[in-house]
mmCIF file of C-alpha atoms in Angstrom:
data_model
loop_
_atom_site.group_PDB
_atom_site.id
_atom_site.type_symbol
_atom_site.label_atom_id
_atom_site.label_comp_id
_atom_site.label_asym_id
_atom_site.label_seq_id
_atom_site.Cartn_x
_atom_site.Cartn_y
_atom_site.Cartn_z
ATOM 1 C CA UNK A 301 64.776 3.474 76.039
ATOM 2 C CA UNK A 302 62.196 5.062 73.743
ATOM 3 C CA UNK A 303 62.928 8.174 71.696
ATOM 4 C CA UNK A 304 62.117 11.637 73.039
ATOM 5 C CA UNK A 305 59.677 12.088 70.165
ATOM 6 C CA UNK A 306 57.206 9.577 71.578
ATOM 7 C CA UNK A 307 57.382 10.491 75.277
ATOM 8 C CA UNK A 308 54.456 12.904 74.993
ATOM 9 C CA UNK A 309 52.741 11.144 72.102
ATOM 10 C CA UNK A 310 49.072 10.507 72.843
ATOM 11 C CA UNK A 311 47.090 7.751 71.134
ATOM 12 C CA UNK A 312 44.175 8.842 68.958
ATOM 13 C CA UNK A 313 41.284 9.534 71.330
ATOM 14 C CA UNK A 314 38.729 8.925 68.585
ATOM 15 C CA UNK A 315 40.105 5.494 67.678
ATOM 16 C CA UNK A 316 40.526 4.560 71.358
ATOM 17 C CA UNK A 317 36.915 5.363 72.260
ATOM 18 C CA UNK A 318 35.513 3.654 69.166
ATOM 19 C CA UNK A 319 37.564 0.573 70.049
ATOM 20 C CA UNK A 320 36.321 0.626 73.657
ATOM 21 C CA UNK A 321 32.713 0.916 72.482
ATOM 22 C CA UNK A 322 33.158 -2.096 70.189
ATOM 23 C CA UNK A 323 34.691 -4.114 73.045
ATOM 24 C CA UNK A 324 31.745 -3.311 75.309
ATOM 25 C CA UNK A 325 29.326 -4.347 72.558
ATOM 26 C CA UNK A 326 31.133 -7.672 72.178
ATOM 27 C CA UNK A 327 30.822 -8.163 75.932
ATOM 28 C CA UNK A 328 27.054 -7.818 75.653
ATOM 29 C CA UNK A 329 26.711 -4.194 76.759
ATOM 30 C CA UNK A 330 24.160 -2.240 74.723
ATOM 31 C CA UNK A 331 26.338 0.664 73.611
ATOM 32 C CA UNK A 332 25.250 3.437 71.275
ATOM 33 C CA UNK A 333 28.392 4.449 69.431
ATOM 34 C CA UNK A 334 28.341 8.101 68.365
ATOM 35 C CA UNK A 335 32.121 8.422 68.357
ATOM 36 C CA UNK A 336 32.963 6.939 64.963
ATOM 37 C CA UNK A 337 34.659 9.102 62.360
ATOM 38 C CA UNK A 338 33.524 6.931 59.471
ATOM 39 C CA UNK A 339 30.341 6.528 57.425
ATOM 40 C CA UNK A 340 28.009 3.707 58.437
ATOM 41 C CA UNK A 341 27.403 2.794 54.777
ATOM 42 C CA UNK A 342 29.205 -0.156 53.120
ATOM 43 C CA UNK A 343 31.690 0.493 50.336
ATOM 44 C CA UNK A 344 29.803 0.513 46.980
ATOM 45 C CA UNK A 345 29.657 -2.819 45.155
ATOM 46 C CA UNK A 346 31.349 -1.564 41.975
ATOM 47 C CA UNK A 347 34.397 -0.546 44.016
ATOM 48 C CA UNK A 348 34.567 -3.885 45.830
ATOM 49 C CA UNK A 349 34.153 -5.738 42.541
ATOM 50 C CA UNK A 350 37.065 -3.840 41.020
ATOM 51 C CA UNK A 351 39.239 -4.799 43.985
ATOM 52 C CA UNK A 352 38.263 -8.454 43.556
ATOM 53 C CA UNK A 353 39.073 -8.218 39.860
ATOM 54 C CA UNK A 354 42.497 -6.745 40.649
ATOM 55 C CA UNK A 355 43.260 -9.679 42.928
ATOM 56 C CA UNK A 356 42.089 -12.231 40.367
ATOM 57 C CA UNK A 357 44.316 -10.582 37.776
ATOM 58 C CA UNK A 358 47.222 -10.740 40.235
ATOM 59 C CA UNK A 359 47.607 -6.994 40.568
ATOM 60 C CA UNK A 360 49.277 -7.684 43.901
ATOM 61 C CA UNK A 361 52.834 -6.472 43.444
ATOM 62 C CA UNK A 362 54.730 -3.282 44.159
ATOM 63 C CA UNK A 363 53.663 -0.129 42.351
ATOM 64 C CA UNK A 364 55.478 3.182 41.985
ATOM 65 C CA UNK A 365 55.967 4.867 45.361
ATOM 66 C CA UNK A 366 53.672 7.715 44.305
ATOM 67 C CA UNK A 367 50.948 5.449 42.908
ATOM 68 C CA UNK A 368 49.916 4.013 39.548
ATOM 69 C CA UNK A 369 49.904 6.494 36.616
ATOM 70 C CA UNK A 370 46.269 5.943 35.631
ATOM 71 C CA UNK A 371 45.062 6.795 39.153
ATOM 72 C CA UNK A 372 47.138 9.979 39.256
ATOM 73 C CA UNK A 373 45.697 10.984 35.878
ATOM 74 C CA UNK A 374 42.153 10.430 37.164
ATOM 75 C CA UNK A 375 42.837 12.366 40.393
ATOM 76 C CA UNK A 376 44.262 15.251 38.363
ATOM 77 C CA UNK A 377 41.141 15.216 36.183
ATOM 78 C CA UNK A 378 38.875 15.242 39.248
ATOM 79 C CA UNK A 379 40.776 18.144 40.837
ATOM 80 C CA UNK A 380 40.500 20.196 37.646
ATOM 81 C CA UNK A 381 36.843 19.444 36.908
ATOM 82 C CA UNK A 382 35.387 19.381 40.424
ATOM 83 C CA UNK A 383 37.693 21.618 42.451
ATOM 84 C CA UNK A 384 39.048 23.924 39.725
ATOM 85 C CA UNK A 385 42.490 23.179 41.163
ATOM 86 C CA UNK A 386 44.803 22.687 38.196
ATOM 87 C CA UNK A 387 47.358 20.117 39.322
ATOM 88 C CA UNK A 388 48.959 17.878 36.688
ATOM 89 C CA UNK A 389 49.400 14.090 37.214
ATOM 90 C CA UNK A 390 53.075 14.600 38.113
ATOM 91 C CA UNK A 391 51.881 16.857 40.944
ATOM 92 C CA UNK A 392 49.893 14.020 42.523
ATOM 93 C CA UNK A 393 51.055 11.459 45.065
ATOM 94 C CA UNK A 394 48.776 8.605 46.108
ATOM 95 C CA UNK A 395 49.071 7.833 49.822
ATOM 96 C CA UNK A 396 48.036 5.165 52.318
ATOM 97 C CA UNK A 397 45.130 7.306 53.482
ATOM 98 C CA UNK A 398 45.005 11.045 54.164
ATOM 99 C CA UNK A 399 46.595 10.621 57.600
ATOM 100 C CA UNK A 400 49.754 9.023 56.208
ATOM 101 C CA UNK A 401 49.843 11.566 53.390
ATOM 102 C CA UNK A 402 49.586 14.418 55.873
ATOM 103 C CA UNK A 403 52.434 13.001 57.947
ATOM 104 C CA UNK A 404 54.595 12.591 54.837
ATOM 105 C CA UNK A 405 53.999 16.240 53.913
ATOM 106 C CA UNK A 406 54.939 17.409 57.383
ATOM 107 C CA UNK A 407 58.104 15.340 57.273
ATOM 108 C CA UNK A 408 59.258 16.945 54.029
ATOM 109 C CA UNK A 409 58.415 20.598 54.782
ATOM 110 C CA UNK A 410 58.975 20.968 58.545
ATOM 111 C CA UNK A 411 62.217 21.438 60.453
ATOM 112 C CA UNK A 412 62.639 21.398 64.247
ATOM 113 C CA UNK A 413 61.465 24.721 65.632
ATOM 114 C CA UNK A 414 59.206 25.604 62.688
ATOM 115 C CA UNK A 415 55.786 26.876 63.714
ATOM 116 C CA UNK A 416 52.535 25.441 62.369
ATOM 117 C CA UNK A 417 49.368 27.527 62.662
ATOM 118 C CA UNK A 418 46.605 25.252 63.920
ATOM 119 C CA UNK A 419 43.030 26.597 64.080
ATOM 120 C CA UNK A 420 41.348 25.268 67.217
ATOM 121 C CA UNK A 421 39.313 23.069 67.648
ATOM 122 C CA UNK A 422 41.399 20.745 65.463
ATOM 123 C CA UNK A 423 41.446 17.126 64.328
ATOM 124 C CA UNK A 424 43.327 15.072 66.913
ATOM 125 C CA UNK A 425 46.195 13.850 64.715
ATOM 126 C CA UNK A 426 47.315 17.299 63.543
ATOM 127 C CA UNK A 427 48.813 18.173 66.908
ATOM 128 C CA UNK A 428 50.611 14.874 67.420
ATOM 129 C CA UNK A 429 52.046 14.802 63.890
ATOM 130 C CA UNK A 430 53.404 18.331 64.289
ATOM 131 C CA UNK A 431 55.117 17.321 67.524
ATOM 132 C CA UNK A 432 56.524 14.164 65.911
ATOM 133 C CA UNK A 433 58.240 16.441 63.392
ATOM 134 C CA UNK A 434 59.694 18.424 66.329
ATOM 135 C CA UNK A 435 57.880 21.505 65.086
ATOM 136 C CA UNK A 436 55.807 23.826 67.273
ATOM 137 C CA UNK A 437 51.995 23.921 67.068
ATOM 138 C CA UNK A 438 50.623 27.459 67.415
ATOM 139 C CA UNK A 439 46.958 27.284 68.360
ATOM 140 C CA UNK A 440 44.740 29.809 66.596
ATOM 141 C CA UNK A 441 41.325 30.366 68.197
ATOM 142 C CA UNK A 442 38.286 30.283 65.937
ATOM 143 C CA UNK A 443 35.417 32.734 66.366
ATOM 144 C CA UNK A 444 32.326 32.104 68.513
ATOM 145 C CA UNK A 445 30.808 30.009 65.711
ATOM 146 C CA UNK A 446 33.945 27.851 65.375
ATOM 147 C CA UNK A 447 34.852 29.486 62.062
ATOM 148 C CA UNK A 448 38.375 30.232 60.840
ATOM 149 C CA UNK A 449 39.122 33.955 60.598
ATOM 150 C CA UNK A 450 42.064 35.499 58.761
ATOM 151 C CA UNK A 451 42.521 38.272 61.336
ATOM 152 C CA UNK A 452 42.913 35.711 64.131
ATOM 153 C CA UNK A 453 45.448 33.827 62.009
ATOM 154 C CA UNK A 454 47.394 37.003 61.289
ATOM 155 C CA UNK A 455 47.862 37.669 65.008
ATOM 156 C CA UNK A 456 49.770 34.380 65.375
ATOM 157 C CA UNK A 457 52.150 34.692 62.404
ATOM 158 C CA UNK A 458 55.851 35.025 63.260
ATOM 159 C CA UNK A 459 59.150 34.730 61.412
ATOM 160 C CA UNK A 460 59.072 31.005 62.302
ATOM 161 C CA UNK A 461 55.681 30.305 60.709
ATOM 162 C CA UNK A 462 56.081 27.527 58.126
ATOM 163 C CA UNK A 463 52.516 26.532 57.355
ATOM 164 C CA UNK A 464 48.840 26.739 58.218
ATOM 165 C CA UNK A 465 46.576 23.704 58.433
ATOM 166 C CA UNK A 466 43.232 24.532 56.848
ATOM 167 C CA UNK A 467 40.440 21.994 57.333
ATOM 168 C CA UNK A 468 37.188 22.869 55.576
ATOM 169 C CA UNK A 469 34.632 21.431 56.133
ATOM 170 C CA UNK A 470 36.154 20.979 59.555
ATOM 171 C CA UNK A 471 36.418 18.128 62.006
ATOM 172 C CA UNK A 472 35.104 18.379 64.733
ATOM 173 C CA UNK A 473 33.021 21.553 64.292
ATOM 174 C CA UNK A 474 31.729 20.939 60.759
ATOM 175 C CA UNK A 475 32.259 24.514 59.637
ATOM 176 C CA UNK A 476 33.076 25.765 56.127
ATOM 177 C CA UNK A 477 35.536 28.499 55.223
ATOM 178 C CA UNK A 478 33.832 30.833 52.729
ATOM 179 C CA UNK A 479 35.357 32.518 49.675
ATOM 180 C CA UNK A 480 35.982 35.873 51.374
ATOM 181 C CA UNK A 481 37.887 34.277 54.261
ATOM 182 C CA UNK A 482 39.801 31.948 51.938
ATOM 183 C CA UNK A 483 40.900 34.930 49.850
ATOM 184 C CA UNK A 484 42.134 36.770 52.960
ATOM 185 C CA UNK A 485 43.997 33.667 54.163
ATOM 186 C CA UNK A 486 45.550 33.179 50.714
ATOM 187 C CA UNK A 487 46.718 36.797 50.678
ATOM 188 C CA UNK A 488 48.333 36.296 54.091
ATOM 189 C CA UNK A 489 50.126 33.134 52.956
ATOM 190 C CA UNK A 490 51.522 34.832 49.863
ATOM 191 C CA UNK A 491 52.497 37.989 51.722
ATOM 192 C CA UNK A 492 54.182 36.178 54.620
ATOM 193 C CA UNK A 493 55.478 33.207 52.650
ATOM 194 C CA UNK A 494 54.014 30.177 54.407
ATOM 195 C CA UNK A 495 52.467 26.973 53.043
ATOM 196 C CA UNK A 496 48.823 26.007 53.389
ATOM 197 C CA UNK A 497 48.030 22.358 54.046
ATOM 198 C CA UNK A 498 44.419 22.091 52.897
ATOM 199 C CA UNK A 499 42.666 19.040 54.354
ATOM 200 C CA UNK A 500 39.651 18.507 52.102
ATOM 201 C CA UNK A 501 38.508 15.011 53.075
ATOM 202 C CA UNK A 502 34.950 16.208 53.856
ATOM 203 C CA UNK A 503 34.604 18.200 50.618
ATOM 204 C CA UNK A 504 31.337 16.557 49.520
ATOM 205 C CA UNK A 505 29.704 16.633 52.961
ATOM 206 C CA UNK A 506 28.183 20.111 52.703
ATOM 207 C CA UNK A 507 24.620 21.187 53.476
ATOM 208 C CA UNK A 508 22.054 23.997 53.197
ATOM 209 C CA UNK A 509 23.226 25.030 49.752
ATOM 210 C CA UNK A 510 26.799 25.606 50.940
ATOM 211 C CA UNK A 511 29.702 24.700 48.671
ATOM 212 C CA UNK A 512 33.239 23.578 49.322
ATOM 213 C CA UNK A 513 35.879 25.817 47.758
ATOM 214 C CA UNK A 514 39.461 24.622 47.534
ATOM 215 C CA UNK A 515 41.867 27.439 48.362
ATOM 216 C CA UNK A 516 44.096 26.078 45.572
ATOM 217 C CA UNK A 517 41.457 27.163 43.050
ATOM 218 C CA UNK A 518 41.799 30.887 43.807
ATOM 219 C CA UNK A 519 44.861 31.605 41.646
ATOM 220 C CA UNK A 520 48.107 30.108 40.335
ATOM 221 C CA UNK A 521 50.229 31.734 43.047
ATOM 222 C CA UNK A 522 48.342 30.266 46.000
ATOM 223 C CA UNK A 523 48.120 26.877 44.272
ATOM 224 C CA UNK A 524 51.943 26.734 44.372
ATOM 225 C CA UNK A 525 51.844 27.330 48.142
ATOM 226 C CA UNK A 526 49.010 24.858 48.781
ATOM 227 C CA UNK A 527 49.251 21.154 49.562
ATOM 228 C CA UNK A 528 45.880 19.431 49.182
ATOM 229 C CA UNK A 529 45.327 16.397 51.393
ATOM 230 C CA UNK A 530 42.375 14.222 50.432
ATOM 231 C CA UNK A 531 41.053 10.705 50.802
ATOM 232 C CA UNK A 532 38.618 8.137 49.451
ATOM 233 C CA UNK A 533 37.710 7.131 53.018
ATOM 234 C CA UNK A 534 34.742 9.402 53.651
ATOM 235 C CA UNK A 535 33.455 10.106 50.135
ATOM 236 C CA UNK A 536 33.195 6.425 49.193
ATOM 237 C CA UNK A 537 33.023 4.882 52.682
ATOM 238 C CA UNK A 538 36.461 3.293 52.291
ATOM 239 C CA UNK A 539 38.004 4.053 55.698
ATOM 240 C CA UNK A 540 39.604 0.636 56.085
ATOM 241 C CA UNK A 541 41.072 0.603 52.575
ATOM 242 C CA UNK A 542 43.642 3.257 53.564
ATOM 243 C CA UNK A 543 43.904 5.136 50.298
ATOM 244 C CA UNK A 544 44.235 8.888 49.793
ATOM 245 C CA UNK A 545 46.213 11.432 47.827
ATOM 246 C CA UNK A 546 48.188 14.664 47.863
ATOM 247 C CA UNK A 547 48.384 17.458 45.304
ATOM 248 C CA UNK A 548 51.164 20.036 45.484
ATOM 249 C CA UNK A 549 54.088 21.587 43.637
ATOM 250 C CA UNK A 550 56.361 19.163 41.780
ATOM 251 C CA UNK A 551 59.145 19.859 44.283
ATOM 252 C CA UNK A 552 57.021 18.801 47.247
ATOM 253 C CA UNK A 553 55.493 15.796 45.473
ATOM 254 C CA UNK A 554 58.928 14.508 44.450
ATOM 255 C CA UNK A 555 60.101 14.833 48.062
ATOM 256 C CA UNK A 556 56.983 13.090 49.399
ATOM 257 C CA UNK A 557 57.357 10.280 46.851
ATOM 258 C CA UNK A 558 60.942 9.764 47.945
ATOM 259 C CA UNK A 559 59.862 9.755 51.601
ATOM 260 C CA UNK A 560 57.104 7.223 50.866
ATOM 261 C CA UNK A 561 59.528 4.949 49.038
ATOM 262 C CA UNK A 562 61.354 4.482 52.344
ATOM 263 C CA UNK A 563 58.389 4.738 54.727
ATOM 264 C CA UNK A 564 55.656 2.604 53.116
ATOM 265 C CA UNK A 565 57.110 1.441 49.795
ATOM 266 C CA UNK A 566 53.902 2.233 47.938
ATOM 267 C CA UNK A 567 50.160 2.563 48.545
ATOM 268 C CA UNK A 568 48.217 -0.711 48.506
ATOM 269 C CA UNK A 569 47.992 -1.903 44.900
ATOM 270 C CA UNK A 570 44.472 -3.339 45.192
ATOM 271 C CA UNK A 571 43.146 -0.242 46.957
ATOM 272 C CA UNK A 572 44.553 1.879 44.129
ATOM 273 C CA UNK A 573 42.507 -0.046 41.552
ATOM 274 C CA UNK A 574 39.448 0.326 43.786
ATOM 275 C CA UNK A 575 40.070 4.075 44.066
ATOM 276 C CA UNK A 576 40.311 4.324 40.285
ATOM 277 C CA UNK A 577 36.868 2.759 39.964
ATOM 278 C CA UNK A 578 35.538 5.085 42.680
ATOM 279 C CA UNK A 579 36.474 8.095 40.560
ATOM 280 C CA UNK A 580 35.373 6.646 37.216
ATOM 281 C CA UNK A 581 32.129 5.068 38.380
ATOM 282 C CA UNK A 582 28.763 6.534 39.350
ATOM 283 C CA UNK A 583 28.783 9.133 42.128
ATOM 284 C CA UNK A 584 25.163 8.437 43.120
ATOM 285 C CA UNK A 585 26.269 6.601 46.269
ATOM 286 C CA UNK A 586 27.925 9.713 47.676
ATOM 287 C CA UNK A 587 24.941 11.951 46.933
ATOM 288 C CA UNK A 588 22.534 9.522 48.640
ATOM 289 C CA UNK A 589 24.818 9.228 51.666
ATOM 290 C CA UNK A 590 25.118 13.005 52.037
ATOM 291 C CA UNK A 591 21.328 13.357 51.801
ATOM 292 C CA UNK A 592 20.904 10.836 54.622
ATOM 293 C CA UNK A 593 23.508 12.621 56.727
ATOM 294 C CA UNK A 594 21.730 15.935 56.197
ATOM 295 C CA UNK A 595 18.504 14.519 57.656
ATOM 296 C CA UNK A 596 20.407 13.134 60.644
ATOM 297 C CA UNK A 597 22.266 16.415 61.149
ATOM 298 C CA UNK A 598 19.054 18.408 61.475
ATOM 299 C CA UNK A 599 17.527 15.861 63.840
ATOM 300 C CA UNK A 600 20.582 15.678 66.102
ATOM 301 C CA UNK A 601 21.017 19.445 66.435
ATOM 302 C CA UNK A 602 17.305 19.892 67.212
ATOM 303 C CA UNK A 603 17.444 17.204 69.919
ATOM 304 C CA UNK A 604 20.683 18.491 71.437
ATOM 305 C CA UNK A 605 19.253 21.988 71.802
ATOM 306 C CA UNK A 606 16.241 20.497 73.611
ATOM 307 C CA UNK A 607 18.493 18.863 76.211
ATOM 308 C CA UNK A 608 19.089 20.743 79.445
ATOM 309 C CA UNK A 609 22.651 22.056 79.914
ATOM 310 C CA UNK A 610 23.652 21.538 76.262
ATOM 311 C CA UNK A 611 23.783 23.936 73.312
ATOM 312 C CA UNK A 612 24.768 23.198 69.733
ATOM 313 C CA UNK A 613 25.520 25.281 66.639
ATOM 314 C CA UNK A 614 24.234 23.857 63.350
ATOM 315 C CA UNK A 615 27.265 22.490 61.444
ATOM 316 C CA UNK A 616 27.590 23.332 57.753
ATOM 317 C CA UNK A 617 29.515 20.236 56.702
ATOM 318 C CA UNK A 618 31.233 16.931 57.642
ATOM 319 C CA UNK A 619 29.176 14.510 59.795
ATOM 320 C CA UNK A 620 29.778 15.684 63.352
ATOM 321 C CA UNK A 621 28.165 18.001 65.872
ATOM 322 C CA UNK A 622 30.185 19.802 68.534
ATOM 323 C CA UNK A 623 27.844 20.797 71.384
ATOM 324 C CA UNK A 624 28.962 22.922 74.317
ATOM 325 C CA UNK A 625 28.764 21.322 77.783
ATOM 326 C CA UNK A 626 29.908 24.260 79.953
ATOM 327 C CA UNK A 627 26.685 24.269 81.995
ATOM 328 C CA UNK A 628 27.279 20.691 83.160
ATOM 329 C CA UNK A 629 30.380 21.850 85.079
ATOM 330 C CA UNK A 630 32.143 18.663 83.917
ATOM 331 C CA UNK A 631 35.356 18.417 81.929
ATOM 332 C CA UNK A 632 34.813 16.871 78.522
ATOM 333 C CA UNK A 633 36.828 13.785 79.518
ATOM 334 C CA UNK A 634 34.783 13.234 82.686
ATOM 335 C CA UNK A 635 31.565 13.826 80.731
ATOM 336 C CA UNK A 636 32.557 11.244 78.099
ATOM 337 C CA UNK A 637 33.654 8.692 80.703
ATOM 338 C CA UNK A 638 30.469 9.012 82.764
ATOM 339 C CA UNK A 639 28.243 8.984 79.669
ATOM 340 C CA UNK A 640 29.782 5.709 78.479
ATOM 341 C CA UNK A 641 29.790 4.074 81.918
ATOM 342 C CA UNK A 642 26.364 5.237 83.107
ATOM 343 C CA UNK A 643 24.366 5.580 79.890
ATOM 344 C CA UNK A 644 26.230 3.394 77.394
ATOM 345 C CA UNK A 645 26.794 6.181 74.865
ATOM 346 C CA UNK A 646 30.225 6.621 73.279
ATOM 347 C CA UNK A 647 31.249 10.147 72.261
ATOM 348 C CA UNK A 648 34.626 11.925 72.029
ATOM 349 C CA UNK A 649 35.710 14.532 74.611
ATOM 350 C CA UNK A 650 36.394 17.963 73.179
ATOM 351 C CA UNK A 651 39.726 18.068 74.992
ATOM 352 C CA UNK A 652 41.060 15.743 72.290
ATOM 353 C CA UNK A 653 40.353 18.536 69.794
ATOM 354 C CA UNK A 654 41.694 21.349 71.977
ATOM 355 C CA UNK A 655 38.320 22.450 73.389
ATOM 356 C CA UNK A 656 37.456 21.063 76.817
ATOM 357 C CA UNK A 657 34.104 22.867 76.898
ATOM 358 C CA UNK A 658 32.694 20.701 74.101
ATOM 359 C CA UNK A 659 32.084 17.093 73.091
ATOM 360 C CA UNK A 660 31.974 15.589 69.609
ATOM 361 C CA UNK A 661 29.185 13.350 68.408
ATOM 362 C CA UNK A 662 29.090 11.664 65.017
ATOM 363 C CA UNK A 663 25.801 11.234 63.201
ATOM 364 C CA UNK A 664 27.325 8.566 60.967
ATOM 365 C CA UNK A 665 24.967 6.052 62.567
ATOM 366 C CA UNK A 666 21.443 4.800 61.887
ATOM 367 C CA UNK A 667 18.506 7.032 62.860
ATOM 368 C CA UNK A 668 17.440 4.329 65.297
ATOM 369 C CA UNK A 669 20.832 4.452 67.020
ATOM 370 C CA UNK A 670 20.939 8.239 66.968
ATOM 371 C CA UNK A 671 17.466 8.508 68.492
ATOM 372 C CA UNK A 672 18.387 6.029 71.222
ATOM 373 C CA UNK A 673 21.607 7.924 71.864
ATOM 374 C CA UNK A 674 19.743 11.226 72.237
ATOM 375 C CA UNK A 675 17.269 9.649 74.687
ATOM 376 C CA UNK A 676 20.095 8.284 76.820
ATOM 377 C CA UNK A 677 22.022 11.550 76.645
ATOM 378 C CA UNK A 678 18.969 13.522 77.769
ATOM 379 C CA UNK A 679 18.392 11.244 80.766
ATOM 380 C CA UNK A 680 22.087 11.446 81.657
ATOM 381 C CA UNK A 681 22.107 15.259 81.558
ATOM 382 C CA UNK A 682 19.016 15.428 83.782
ATOM 383 C CA UNK A 683 20.936 13.544 86.473
ATOM 384 C CA UNK A 684 23.969 15.857 86.410
ATOM 385 C CA UNK A 685 24.097 18.064 89.488
ATOM 386 C CA UNK A 686 25.608 21.479 88.790
#
């Protein structure tokens, strides 16, 4: 008999749909995949070369559970210089991707019955990881523009509140939390004594002159209450390498390192060397990728707002759009199923993110694919009878 923890566990909707789209493509079906949560650019050559070098030099053995010292030093340097978040190397833990790092953090700070404030819409794995820790997710609605608001958070705080998950830029809505709101949220956390898990994996994917601000940069007090979760997956197109990192107080990092020593042993040794090169090498790749995504973002939003029965807010960051489908009178799951079956376009239903009135599309695809996807989507929506 399986444990009670997994009875209600749902597989990742995003990974499931991406997998289904790939299977259909292999079977000869012409599928336009707009569901992927990963860049369509290859990992930069200098990073791949460093990984090959590590293998040739037999850097293939166990490392420290929290990662190699030189990588933690480089991550600390990056956090200080880029994010103005002053974490020392001993406050860094390298993880097997941001997802594993996030789960490790939840395991070391949450007890059964603790409440986790979860702004909605949310990334799919937040909810399931909270439940796996036997904690209670408390959904916090965002405003009409899918932005996080401190006053809406405050309404949900109780004596059981243990932490808030802050994702900016956000997945799936692509919205950024500005300085004023971050300051109000930080004040709440300090006043009421809860942690902030700050998921910053889309930090460089910002547009229209917007900037990403890490809440840990506001002051020393909030930095002690903040756990930064980050990854090399999006910034350097390294999703399959499974390498990320955490930054937090020494107490939390020591606990996470201990947890990792029993859960994964250590992050992949070769991926750690590749990550080191990613930080030390040229950042031109990332800037070029973000520029390409910006062009796609503008095109996709324009096309979506031209399609009958759909409406879409311009996202400020990440590489997703989150259009509303209320006028179609379909649930997001039914919409996604019919769109894939009838039009050969893979997207993710908003229900997976806690918002059944929306769907998520990724513009991490070629302009040719995106254009084809928009054409098919428009024809599909014309056929929907309301």
